[in-house]
Coordinates of C-alpha atoms in Angstrom, one line a residue:
H1 CA -4.0 -1.3 25.1
A2 CA -1.3 -3.9 24.7
A3 CA -3.6 -6.3 22.9
D4 CA -4.8 -3.7 20.5
L5 CA -1.3 -2.3 19.7
P6 CA -0.3 -4.8 16.9
D7 CA -3.6 -4.4 15.1
A8 CA -3.5 -0.6 15.3
L9 CA 0.1 -0.6 14.0
G10 CA -0.9 -2.9 11.1
V11 CA -3.8 -0.7 10.1
S12 CA -1.8 2.5 10.3
L13 CA 1.0 1.1 8.2
K14 CA -1.5 -0.3 5.7
D15 CA -3.0 3.1 5.2
T16 CA 0.4 4.7 4.5
L17 CA 1.2 2.4 1.6
P18 CA -0.1 3.3 -1.9
T19 CA -3.1 1.3 -3.1
F20 CA -1.8 0.9 -6.7
N21 CA 1.3 1.5 -8.8
Q22 CA 0.9 4.9 -10.5
V23 CA 2.8 5.3 -13.8
P24 CA 4.0 8.8 -14.4
R25 CA 2.9 10.6 -17.5
W26 CA 6.3 11.3 -18.8
W27 CA 6.9 7.5 -19.0
W28 CA 4.4 7.3 -21.9
C29 CA 6.3 10.0 -23.8
V30 CA 9.6 8.1 -23.3
K31 CA 7.9 4.9 -24.4
V32 CA 6.8 6.5 -27.7
W33 CA 10.3 8.0 -28.2
Q34 CA 12.0 4.7 -27.7
S35 CA 9.6 3.1 -30.1
L36 CA 10.5 5.7 -32.7
L37 CA 14.2 5.1 -32.2
I38 CA 13.7 1.3 -32.6
V39 CA 11.8 1.8 -35.8
G40 CA 14.4 4.2 -37.1
A41 CA 17.3 1.9 -36.2
V42 CA 15.7 -1.0 -37.9
A43 CA 14.9 1.0 -41.0
G44 CA 18.4 2.4 -41.1
T45 CA 19.9 -1.1 -40.8
V46 CA 17.7 -2.3 -43.7
W47 CA 18.8 0.8 -45.7
V48 CA 22.5 0.0 -45.1
A49 CA 21.9 -3.5 -46.2
L50 CA 20.2 -2.3 -49.4
L51 CA 23.0 0.2 -50.1
V52 CA 25.6 -2.5 -49.7
S53 CA 23.7 -4.9 -51.9
F54 CA 22.7 -2.6 -54.7
G55 CA 25.4 0.2 -54.4
L56 CA 28.6 -1.8 -53.7
F57 CA 28.0 -5.3 -54.9
E58 CA 25.4 -4.4 -57.6
V59 CA 23.6 -7.7 -57.2
A60 CA 20.8 -6.2 -59.3
D61 CA 19.5 -3.0 -60.8
S62 CA 18.7 -0.6 -58.1
P63 CA 15.0 0.4 -57.9
S64 CA 15.9 3.8 -56.7
A65 CA 18.9 6.1 -56.2
L66 CA 18.4 6.0 -52.4
V67 CA 19.4 2.3 -52.3
G68 CA 21.8 2.3 -55.3
D69 CA 24.0 5.2 -54.5
A70 CA 26.9 3.9 -52.5
T71 CA 28.0 7.4 -51.5
L72 CA 25.0 7.6 -49.2
L73 CA 26.4 4.7 -47.1
P74 CA 28.6 6.6 -44.7
Y75 CA 25.7 9.1 -43.9
V76 CA 23.3 6.3 -43.3
L77 CA 25.8 4.5 -41.0
V78 CA 26.2 7.6 -39.0
L79 CA 22.4 8.1 -38.8
V80 CA 22.0 4.5 -37.6
A81 CA 24.8 4.8 -35.0
C82 CA 23.2 8.0 -33.7
M83 CA 19.9 6.3 -33.3
F84 CA 21.5 3.4 -31.3
G85 CA 23.4 6.0 -29.2
M86 CA 20.3 8.0 -28.5
G87 CA 18.5 4.8 -27.5
A88 CA 21.3 3.9 -25.0
L89 CA 21.3 7.5 -23.6
T90 CA 17.5 7.5 -23.2
S91 CA 17.7 4.2 -21.4
A92 CA 20.4 5.4 -19.0
A93 CA 18.5 8.6 -18.3
C94 CA 15.3 6.8 -17.6
R95 CA 17.1 4.5 -15.1
N96 CA 18.5 7.5 -13.3
V97 CA 15.2 9.3 -13.2
V98 CA 13.4 6.2 -12.0
A99 CA 16.0 5.6 -9.3
L100 CA 15.7 9.2 -8.0
S101 CA 11.9 9.1 -8.2
A102 CA 11.9 5.8 -6.2
A103 CA 14.2 7.3 -3.6
R104 CA 12.0 10.3 -3.1
H105 CA 8.9 8.1 -3.0
G106 CA 10.5 5.9 -0.4
E107 CA 11.4 8.9 1.7
R108 CA 7.8 10.1 1.6
I109 CA 6.5 6.7 2.5
E110 CA 9.0 6.4 5.4
L111 CA 7.9 9.8 6.7
R112 CA 4.3 8.8 6.6
M113 CA 5.0 5.5 8.3
R114 CA 6.9 7.3 11.1
E115 CA 4.1 9.7 11.6
S116 CA 1.6 6.9 11.7
I117 CA 3.7 4.9 14.2
A118 CA 4.1 8.1 16.4
A119 CA 0.3 8.6 16.3
V120 CA -0.4 5.1 17.4
A121 CA 2.3 5.2 20.1
A122 CA 0.9 8.5 21.4
G123 CA -2.7 7.1 21.5
K124 CA -2.0 3.6 22.8
V125 CA 1.1 4.1 25.0
L126 CA 2.1 7.6 25.9
E127 CA -1.4 9.0 26.7
P128 CA -2.5 6.1 28.8
V129 CA 0.8 6.2 30.7
A130 CA 0.4 9.9 31.3
Q131 CA -3.1 9.4 32.5
E132 CA -1.9 6.7 35.0
L133 CA 0.9 8.9 36.3
A134 CA -1.5 11.8 36.7
A135 CA -4.0 9.6 38.6
Y136 CA -1.2 8.3 40.8
A137 CA 0.0 11.8 41.6
E138 CA -3.6 12.9 42.4
F139 CA -4.0 9.9 44.6
R140 CA -0.8 10.6 46.4
E141 CA -1.7 14.2 47.0
T142 CA -5.1 13.1 48.3
V143 CA -3.5 10.6 50.8
E144 CA -0.9 13.2 52.0
S145 CA -3.7 15.8 52.4
A146 CA -5.7 13.3 54.4
R147 CA -2.7 12.7 56.7
G148 CA -2.5 16.5 57.3
L149 CA 0.8 17.1 55.5
S150 CA 1.1 20.3 53.6
P151 CA 3.4 20.6 50.6
E152 CA 5.9 22.7 52.6
S153 CA 6.0 20.2 55.5
R154 CA 6.4 17.3 53.0
S155 CA 9.4 19.1 51.4
V156 CA 10.9 19.8 54.8
S157 CA 10.5 16.2 56.0
Q158 CA 12.0 14.9 52.8
R159 CA 15.0 17.2 53.2
S160 CA 15.4 16.2 56.8
R161 CA 15.3 12.5 55.9
R162 CA 17.9 13.0 53.2
S163 CA 20.3 14.9 55.6
G164 CA 19.7 12.6 58.5
T165 CA 18.4 15.3 60.9
V166 CA 16.3 14.0 63.8
G167 CA 13.9 16.3 65.6
S168 CA 14.6 20.0 66.0
A169 CA 17.6 19.7 68.3
G170 CA 20.0 19.6 65.3
F171 CA 21.4 16.1 66.0
T172 CA 22.9 14.6 62.8
G173 CA 23.2 11.0 61.9
N174 CA 20.9 8.3 63.4
P175 CA 21.6 8.3 67.1
R176 CA 20.6 5.3 69.1
T177 CA 17.8 6.0 71.5
P178 CA 18.5 4.9 75.0
R179 CA 16.5 2.0 76.4
R180 CA 14.2 2.4 79.2
S181 CA 15.4 1.7 82.7
S182 CA 14.4 -1.7 84.0
W183 CA 14.9 -3.6 87.2
T184 CA 17.8 -6.0 87.2
K185 CA 16.9 -9.5 87.0
H186 CA 19.0 -10.7 89.9
S187 CA 19.1 -7.9 92.4
P188 CA 20.4 -8.7 95.9
P189 CA 17.9 -8.9 98.7
W190 CA 17.4 -5.6 100.5
S191 CA 16.6 -4.8 104.0
A192 CA 13.3 -3.9 105.3
G193 CA 12.3 -0.4 104.6
S194 CA 14.8 0.1 101.8
R195 CA 13.6 0.7 98.3
P196 CA 15.0 -1.0 95.2
S197 CA 16.9 1.3 92.9
P198 CA 16.4 1.1 89.1
T199 CA 19.4 0.2 86.9
T200 CA 20.0 1.0 83.3
R201 CA 21.3 -1.5 80.9

């Protein structure tokens, strides 16, 4: 499965990603609210300009008391400043909400990617390796059964090999087995009727 692993990972990661950018519903409400604030700020600025022109400098006869009464100027200035302030606060709040939403969305995507990678790893790596190990263990048990070794005898032989025990006499270590007796290469001539005696190296 080594050749199929990159393609499987690519497909699984592609499925975890969103297919399109989904705009939340509250964003349209905020967009309308910001548009109203912009319109109000522009209208308030124009109103301030008219109050300054007709109320303070009296460049011409005021068409209405709303633009000719200079006493309204402080209130209109406060109204315009509040509109600009609400616009700035709305923008900051939207940035924070978008950042938090993006962080949560990123955590969800990361979790889905981890789950997809784990599924691919389990199907392409872990399960085949487990099957190979199980087949190897079954083959080993079959071979040892064919050799006539029971599980108890195998465990005893393994313990004896670890401890260095040889046979059942209780000798420890790895004693050197004596060589067989052999005739000396250069034995002296013997008399008739005498038998040669074996020597041990």
